[in-house]
Coordinates of C-alpha atoms in Angstrom, one line a residue:
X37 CA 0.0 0.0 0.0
X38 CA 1.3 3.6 -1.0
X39 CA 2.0 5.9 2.5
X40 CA 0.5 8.7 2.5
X41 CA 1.9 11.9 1.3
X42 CA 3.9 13.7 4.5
X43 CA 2.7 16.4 5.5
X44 CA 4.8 19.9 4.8
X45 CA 6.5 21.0 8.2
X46 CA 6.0 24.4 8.4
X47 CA 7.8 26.5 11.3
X48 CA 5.6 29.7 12.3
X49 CA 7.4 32.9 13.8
X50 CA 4.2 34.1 15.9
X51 CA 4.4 37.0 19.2
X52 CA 1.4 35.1 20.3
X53 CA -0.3 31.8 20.3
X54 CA -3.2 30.3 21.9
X55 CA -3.9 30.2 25.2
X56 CA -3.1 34.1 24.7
X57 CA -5.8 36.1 22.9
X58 CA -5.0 40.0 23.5
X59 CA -3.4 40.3 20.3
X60 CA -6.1 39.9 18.2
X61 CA -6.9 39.3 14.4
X62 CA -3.1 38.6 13.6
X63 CA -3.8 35.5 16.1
X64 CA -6.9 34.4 15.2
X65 CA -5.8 34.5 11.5
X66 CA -3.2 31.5 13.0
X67 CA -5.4 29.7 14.8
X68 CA -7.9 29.3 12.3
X69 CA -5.7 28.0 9.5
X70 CA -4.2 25.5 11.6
X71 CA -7.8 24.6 12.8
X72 CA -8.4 24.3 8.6
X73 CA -5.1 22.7 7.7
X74 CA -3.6 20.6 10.6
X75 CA -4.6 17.5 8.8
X76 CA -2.8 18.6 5.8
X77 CA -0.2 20.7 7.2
X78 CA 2.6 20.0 10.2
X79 CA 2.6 23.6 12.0
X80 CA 5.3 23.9 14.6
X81 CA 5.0 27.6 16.3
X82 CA 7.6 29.6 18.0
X83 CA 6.0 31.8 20.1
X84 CA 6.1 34.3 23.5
X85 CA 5.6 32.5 26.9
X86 CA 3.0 35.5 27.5
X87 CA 0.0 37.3 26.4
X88 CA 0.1 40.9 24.7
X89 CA 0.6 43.8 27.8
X90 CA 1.5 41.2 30.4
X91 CA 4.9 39.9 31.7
X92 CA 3.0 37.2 33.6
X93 CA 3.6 33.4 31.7
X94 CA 1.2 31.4 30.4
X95 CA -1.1 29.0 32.4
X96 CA -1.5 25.7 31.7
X97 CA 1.1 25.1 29.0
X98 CA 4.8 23.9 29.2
X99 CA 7.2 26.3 28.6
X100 CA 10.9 26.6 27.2
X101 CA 10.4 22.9 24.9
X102 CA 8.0 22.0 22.6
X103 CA 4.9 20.6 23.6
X104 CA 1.4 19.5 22.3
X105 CA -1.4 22.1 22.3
X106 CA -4.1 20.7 20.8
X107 CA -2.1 18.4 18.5
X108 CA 0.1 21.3 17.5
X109 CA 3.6 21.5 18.3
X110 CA 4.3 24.8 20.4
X111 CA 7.3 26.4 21.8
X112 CA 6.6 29.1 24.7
X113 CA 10.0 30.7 24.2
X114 CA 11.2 33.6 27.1
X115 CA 13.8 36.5 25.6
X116 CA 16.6 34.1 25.8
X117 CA 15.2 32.0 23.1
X118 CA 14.8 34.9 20.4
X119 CA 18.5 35.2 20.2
X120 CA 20.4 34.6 16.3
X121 CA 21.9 31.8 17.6
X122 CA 19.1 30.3 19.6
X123 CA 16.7 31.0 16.5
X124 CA 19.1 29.3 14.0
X125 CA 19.6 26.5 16.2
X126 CA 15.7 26.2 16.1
X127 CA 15.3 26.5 12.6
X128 CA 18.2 23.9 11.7
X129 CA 17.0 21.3 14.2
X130 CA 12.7 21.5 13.0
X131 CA 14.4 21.4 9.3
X132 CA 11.1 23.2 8.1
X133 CA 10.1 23.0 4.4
X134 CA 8.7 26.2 4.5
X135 CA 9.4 29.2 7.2
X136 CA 6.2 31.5 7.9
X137 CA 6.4 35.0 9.6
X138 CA 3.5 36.8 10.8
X139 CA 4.5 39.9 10.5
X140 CA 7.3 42.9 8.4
X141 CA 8.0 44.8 11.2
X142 CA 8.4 42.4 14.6
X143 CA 11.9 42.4 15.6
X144 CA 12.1 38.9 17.3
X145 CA 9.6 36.8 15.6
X146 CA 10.4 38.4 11.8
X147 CA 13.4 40.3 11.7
X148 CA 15.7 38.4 13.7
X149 CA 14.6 35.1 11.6
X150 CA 15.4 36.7 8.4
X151 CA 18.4 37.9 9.7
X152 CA 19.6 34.6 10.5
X153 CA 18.6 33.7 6.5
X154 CA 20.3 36.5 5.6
X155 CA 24.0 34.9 7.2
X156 CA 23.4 32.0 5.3
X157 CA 23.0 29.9 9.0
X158 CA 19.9 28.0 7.2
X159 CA 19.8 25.1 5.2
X160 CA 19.1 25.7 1.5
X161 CA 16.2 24.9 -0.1
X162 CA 13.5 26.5 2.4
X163 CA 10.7 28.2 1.4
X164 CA 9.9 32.0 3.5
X165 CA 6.4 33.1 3.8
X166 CA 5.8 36.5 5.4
X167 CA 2.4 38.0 6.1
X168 CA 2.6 41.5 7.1
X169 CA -0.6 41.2 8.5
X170 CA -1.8 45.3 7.6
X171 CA 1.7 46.6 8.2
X172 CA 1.6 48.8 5.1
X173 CA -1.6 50.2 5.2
X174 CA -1.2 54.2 4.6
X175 CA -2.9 54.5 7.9
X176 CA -0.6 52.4 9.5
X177 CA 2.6 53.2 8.0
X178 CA 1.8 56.7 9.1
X179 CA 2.5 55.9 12.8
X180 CA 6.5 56.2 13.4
X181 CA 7.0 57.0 9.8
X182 CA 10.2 57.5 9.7
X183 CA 11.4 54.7 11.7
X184 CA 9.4 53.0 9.4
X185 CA 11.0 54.8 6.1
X186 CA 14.6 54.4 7.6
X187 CA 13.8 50.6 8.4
X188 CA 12.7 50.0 4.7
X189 CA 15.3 51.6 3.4
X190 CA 18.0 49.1 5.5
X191 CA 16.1 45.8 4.5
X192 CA 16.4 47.3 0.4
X193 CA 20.2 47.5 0.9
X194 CA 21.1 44.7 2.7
X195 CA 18.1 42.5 0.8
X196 CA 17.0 41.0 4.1
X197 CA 13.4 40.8 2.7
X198 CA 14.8 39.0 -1.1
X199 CA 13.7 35.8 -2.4
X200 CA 10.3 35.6 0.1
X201 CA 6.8 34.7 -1.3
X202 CA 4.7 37.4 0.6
X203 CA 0.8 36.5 1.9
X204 CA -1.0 39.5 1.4
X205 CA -5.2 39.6 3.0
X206 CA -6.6 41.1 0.1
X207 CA -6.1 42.7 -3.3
X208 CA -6.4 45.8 -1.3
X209 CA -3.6 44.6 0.9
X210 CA -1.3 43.6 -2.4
X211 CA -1.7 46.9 -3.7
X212 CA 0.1 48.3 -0.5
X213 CA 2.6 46.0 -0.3
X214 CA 3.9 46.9 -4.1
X215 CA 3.5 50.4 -3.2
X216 CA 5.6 50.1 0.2
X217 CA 8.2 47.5 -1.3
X218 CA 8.4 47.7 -4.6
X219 CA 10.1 45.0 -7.0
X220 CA 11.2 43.3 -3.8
X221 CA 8.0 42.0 -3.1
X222 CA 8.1 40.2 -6.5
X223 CA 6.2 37.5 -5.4
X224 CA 2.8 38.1 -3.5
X225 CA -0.2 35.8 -3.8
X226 CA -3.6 37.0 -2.5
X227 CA -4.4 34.2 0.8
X228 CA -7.7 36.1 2.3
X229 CA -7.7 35.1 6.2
X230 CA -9.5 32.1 7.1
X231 CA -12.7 32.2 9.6
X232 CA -14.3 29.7 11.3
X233 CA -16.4 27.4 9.3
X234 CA -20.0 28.4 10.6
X235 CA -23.2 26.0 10.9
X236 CA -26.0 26.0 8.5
X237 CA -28.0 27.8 11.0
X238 CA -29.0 31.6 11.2
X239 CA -28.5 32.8 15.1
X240 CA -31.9 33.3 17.2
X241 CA -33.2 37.1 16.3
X242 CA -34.3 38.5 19.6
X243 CA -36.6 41.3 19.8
X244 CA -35.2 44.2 20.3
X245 CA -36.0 45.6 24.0
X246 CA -37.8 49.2 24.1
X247 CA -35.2 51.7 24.8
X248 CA -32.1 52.8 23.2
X249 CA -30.2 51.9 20.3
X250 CA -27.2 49.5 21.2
X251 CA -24.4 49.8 19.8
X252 CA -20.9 48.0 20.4
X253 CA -17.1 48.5 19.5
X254 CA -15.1 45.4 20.1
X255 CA -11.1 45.4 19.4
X256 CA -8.0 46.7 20.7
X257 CA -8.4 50.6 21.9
X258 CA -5.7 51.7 20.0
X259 CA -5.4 55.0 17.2
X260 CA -5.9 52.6 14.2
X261 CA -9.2 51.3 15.3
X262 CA -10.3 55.1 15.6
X263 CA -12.6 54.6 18.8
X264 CA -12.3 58.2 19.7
X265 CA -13.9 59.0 16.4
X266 CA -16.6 56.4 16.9
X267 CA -17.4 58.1 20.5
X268 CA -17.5 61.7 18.5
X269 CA -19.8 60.3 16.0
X270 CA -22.2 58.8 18.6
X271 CA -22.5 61.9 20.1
X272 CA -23.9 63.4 17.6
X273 CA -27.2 61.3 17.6
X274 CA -30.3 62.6 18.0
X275 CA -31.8 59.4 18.9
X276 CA -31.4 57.4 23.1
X277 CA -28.2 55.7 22.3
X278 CA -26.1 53.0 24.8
X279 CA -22.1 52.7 23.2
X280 CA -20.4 49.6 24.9
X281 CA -16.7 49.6 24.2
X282 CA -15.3 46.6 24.5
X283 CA -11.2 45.4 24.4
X284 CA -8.1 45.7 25.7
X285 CA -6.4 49.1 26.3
X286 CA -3.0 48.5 23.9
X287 CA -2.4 52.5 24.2
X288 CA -3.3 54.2 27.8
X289 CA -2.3 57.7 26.4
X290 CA -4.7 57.3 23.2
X291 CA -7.7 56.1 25.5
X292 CA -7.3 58.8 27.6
X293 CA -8.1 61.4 25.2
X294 CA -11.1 59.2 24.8
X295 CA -12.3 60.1 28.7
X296 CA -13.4 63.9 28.1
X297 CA -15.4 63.1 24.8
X298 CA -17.0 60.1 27.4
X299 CA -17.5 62.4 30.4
X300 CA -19.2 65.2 27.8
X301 CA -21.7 62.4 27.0
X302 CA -25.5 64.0 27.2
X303 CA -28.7 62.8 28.7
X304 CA -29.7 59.2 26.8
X305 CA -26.7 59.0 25.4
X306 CA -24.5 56.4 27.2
X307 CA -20.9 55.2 26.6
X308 CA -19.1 53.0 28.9
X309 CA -15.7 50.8 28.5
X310 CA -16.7 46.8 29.5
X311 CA -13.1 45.3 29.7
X312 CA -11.7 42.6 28.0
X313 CA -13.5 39.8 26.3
X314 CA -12.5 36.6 26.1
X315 CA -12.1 34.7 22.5
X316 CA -14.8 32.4 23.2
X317 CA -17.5 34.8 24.2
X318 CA -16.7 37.7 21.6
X319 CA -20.2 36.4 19.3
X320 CA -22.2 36.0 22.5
X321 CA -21.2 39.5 23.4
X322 CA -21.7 41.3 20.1
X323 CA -24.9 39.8 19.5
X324 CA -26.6 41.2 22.8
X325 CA -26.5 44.6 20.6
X326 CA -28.2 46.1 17.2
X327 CA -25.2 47.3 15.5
X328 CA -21.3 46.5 15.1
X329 CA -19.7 50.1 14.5
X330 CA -15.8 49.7 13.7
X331 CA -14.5 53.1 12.2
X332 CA -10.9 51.6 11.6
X333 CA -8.3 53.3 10.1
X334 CA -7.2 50.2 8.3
X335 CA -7.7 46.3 8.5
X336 CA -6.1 43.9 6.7
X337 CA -8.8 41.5 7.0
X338 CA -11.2 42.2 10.2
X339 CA -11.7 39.1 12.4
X340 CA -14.5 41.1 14.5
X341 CA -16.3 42.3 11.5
X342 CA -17.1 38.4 11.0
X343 CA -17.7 37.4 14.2
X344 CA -20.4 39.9 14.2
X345 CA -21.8 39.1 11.3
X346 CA -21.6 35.7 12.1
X347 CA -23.3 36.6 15.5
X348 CA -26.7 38.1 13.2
X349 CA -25.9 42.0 13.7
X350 CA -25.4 44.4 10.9
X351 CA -21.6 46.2 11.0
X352 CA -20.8 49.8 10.2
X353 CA -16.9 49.9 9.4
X354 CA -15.0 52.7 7.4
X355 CA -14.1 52.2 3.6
X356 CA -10.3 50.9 4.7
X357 CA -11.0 47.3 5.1
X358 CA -11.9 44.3 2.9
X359 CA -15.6 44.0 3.5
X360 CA -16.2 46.8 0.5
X361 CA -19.6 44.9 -0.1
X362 CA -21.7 45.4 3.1
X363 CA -24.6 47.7 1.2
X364 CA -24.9 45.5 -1.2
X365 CA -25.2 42.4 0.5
X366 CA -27.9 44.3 2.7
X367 CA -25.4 43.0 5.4
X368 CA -24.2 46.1 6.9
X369 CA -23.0 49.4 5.8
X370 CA -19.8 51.2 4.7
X371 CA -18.8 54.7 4.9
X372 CA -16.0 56.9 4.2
X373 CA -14.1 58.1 7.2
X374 CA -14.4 61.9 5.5
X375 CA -17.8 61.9 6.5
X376 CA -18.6 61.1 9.8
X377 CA -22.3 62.7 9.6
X378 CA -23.1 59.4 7.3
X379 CA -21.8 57.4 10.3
X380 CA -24.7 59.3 11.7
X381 CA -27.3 59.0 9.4
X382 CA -26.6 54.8 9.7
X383 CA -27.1 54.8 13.0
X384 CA -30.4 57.3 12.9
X385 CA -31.5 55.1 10.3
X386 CA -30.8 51.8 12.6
X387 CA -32.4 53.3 15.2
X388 CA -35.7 53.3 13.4
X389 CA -35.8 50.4 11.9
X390 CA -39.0 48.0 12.5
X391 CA -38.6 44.0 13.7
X392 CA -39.0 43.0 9.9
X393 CA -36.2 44.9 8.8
X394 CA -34.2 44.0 11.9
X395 CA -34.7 40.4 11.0
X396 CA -34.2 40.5 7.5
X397 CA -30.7 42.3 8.1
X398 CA -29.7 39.5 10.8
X399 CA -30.9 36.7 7.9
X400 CA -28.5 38.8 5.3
X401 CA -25.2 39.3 8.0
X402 CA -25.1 35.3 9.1
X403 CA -25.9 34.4 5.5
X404 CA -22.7 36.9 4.2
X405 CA -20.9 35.3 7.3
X406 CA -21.7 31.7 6.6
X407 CA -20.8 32.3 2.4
X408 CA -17.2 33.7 3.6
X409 CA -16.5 30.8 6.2
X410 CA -17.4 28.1 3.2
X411 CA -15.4 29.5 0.7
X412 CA -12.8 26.6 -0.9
X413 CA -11.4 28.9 -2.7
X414 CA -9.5 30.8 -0.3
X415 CA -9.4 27.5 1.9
X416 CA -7.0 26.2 -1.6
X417 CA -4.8 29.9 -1.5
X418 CA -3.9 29.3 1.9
X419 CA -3.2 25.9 1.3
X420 CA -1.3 26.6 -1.8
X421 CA 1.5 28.9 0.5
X422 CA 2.7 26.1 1.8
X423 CA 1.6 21.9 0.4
X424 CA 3.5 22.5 -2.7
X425 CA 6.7 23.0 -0.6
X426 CA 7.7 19.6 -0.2
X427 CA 7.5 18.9 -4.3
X428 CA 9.2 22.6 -4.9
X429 CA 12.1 21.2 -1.9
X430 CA 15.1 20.0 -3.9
X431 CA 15.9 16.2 -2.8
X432 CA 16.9 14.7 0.1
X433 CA 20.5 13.8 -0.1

């Protein structure tokens, strides 16, 4: 009888793995497609031995050696690990077909591993993915510019950054990384991030309770989600109005130029921060509202924007992410950060809206939700970065 094909090992360069979960889209991007293509694909991750904004280690994994989490092979490495020699060690003794980075700009888990490429102190023959994950956004290459110019500039020179295949989100998210890199980035094939595949079954439609509109934010508080601009915009209703924010606070000094736009809040018009929400209770959360509004600066791809759709509730995101077909789709709405008063006008207009309209916009966000999570053709694009490695791999000698 033939074996079976082996499976491609593929080494992932990740700041964070499960059981963190502060960081994000960039993580559930990970878990996702080795949820989708474990069977297929032999993911061993390098990763931090704590969660984003904490020092404190991880609970309820081994750390310092590879160990199984959830039949993936995980390293919980402390600062002593992300060293060029401790790196290259890794690398030469997981002998990976294919090397995958998760993000351009992350000194220890991108930088340093190409770096260590770069000297030649890895065996021949491997295949480097990098996904910058949003990185060259305008809105996002905007913050430390020139640190970001000057860094560019140095990977050009010494060609740190030659020779990769790069993953980018979107078409959208190809364009920038042409514009930002140039004829480096020769090679960059379009993977959109994989979701969770969702059941056949629209969420329950609850009837919405007399009283104010409800509206939620859920992400990091941080300037590129732009949740001081959502609070400014919800002030501005004329209509009884509760704003939950929900997330982790990644920048203290931007959320506190949040507080006086909070405090100036008017009667029926409530805004309050909930805390954190943990992975498995971010749909149960976003569905207890009427409306998702993200005004983000720039997303790659927009892991919350699905889980509320999947979750039944209608989002209402700027024009700098993916989801570009929200109006159409009767699944939500999109509107050009130039004009907040159309941010207003949505949610005026949501406010108003009558149960049959309510329902049939929960019926049309699940069933945009449920079309994305099925999709085999971006299942195959993700699966193409990495299961042709092994036949690309020159011979064993």
């Amino acid at each position: 009888m033939k074996p079976p094909p082996r499976r491609p090992v593929v080494l992932v360069f990740a700041a964070y793995y499960r059981p963190a979960f502060r960081s994000g889209g960039p993580l559930r991007t990970l878990l996702n497609m080795v949820d989708q293509l474990g069977d297929e694909v032999d993911f061993r991750i390098f990763t931090r031995n704590h969660d984003l904004g904490s020092r404190e280690p991880l609970a309820g994994v081994t750390l310092g050696q590879w160990c199984d989490v959830d039949g993936t092979q995980v390293f919980y490495g402390s600062s002593s690990d992300r060293s060029l020699s401790a790196v290259s060690r890794m690398i030469r003794d997981v002998g990976p077909d294919t090397v995958y980075l998760n993000s351009f700009l992350d000194p220890s888990f991108s930088i340093l591993p190409l770096v260590v490429r770069r000297c030649g102190w890895t065996a021949p023959g491997i295949r480097w993915v990098l996904a910058p994950r949003g990185e060259f956004a305008p809105s996002a290459l905007r913050i430390k510019a020139l640190k970001k110019r000057l860094f560019r500039a140095a990977a050009r020179l010494t060609g740190l950054h030659s020779g990769l295949i790069w993953q980018a989100s979107s078409d959208f998210e190809r364009d920038d990384i042409r514009r930002a890199m140039g004829g480096i980035a020769a090679d960059i094939r379009v993977a959109t991030d994989l979701t969770e595949r969702l059941a056949d079954v629209p969420p329950p439609v609850t009837p919405r309770p007399e009283g104010p509109l409800r509206v939620c934010l859920l992400s990091r508080i941080s300037p590129m989600k732009n949740v001081c601009y959502a609070i400014e915009v919800v002030l501005r209703l004329r209509c009884p109005v509760e704003f939950s924010i929900h997330g982790p606070i990644e920048d203290q000094a931007y959320w506190e130029t949040c507080q006086p736009l909070i405090a100036a809040a008017p009667a029926g018009c409530r805004i309050a921060w909930k805390g954190e929400v943990s992975p498995d209770q971010v749909r149960a959360t976003i569905a207890r509202h009427d409306l998702f509004l993200l005004p983000t600066r720039g997303e790659n791809f927009g892991h919350v924007i699905f889980e509320s759709l999947a979750a039944g509730v209608p989002v209402l995101v700027s024009d700098r992410t993916p989801w570009r077909d929200l109006d159409a789709r009767g699944s939500g709405w999109v509107r050009s950060l130039e004009m907040p008063e159309a941010f207003v006008d949505v949610l005026e207009s949501a406010a108003g809206r009558d149960p049959a309209a309510r329902r049939a916009a929960a019926v049309a966000a699940h069933a945009h939700a449920l079309e994305v999570s099925r999709s085999a053709a971006v299942l195959g694009a993700n699966r193409g970065l990495f299961v042709d490695a092994v036949s690309e791999a020159p011979p064993a000698a």
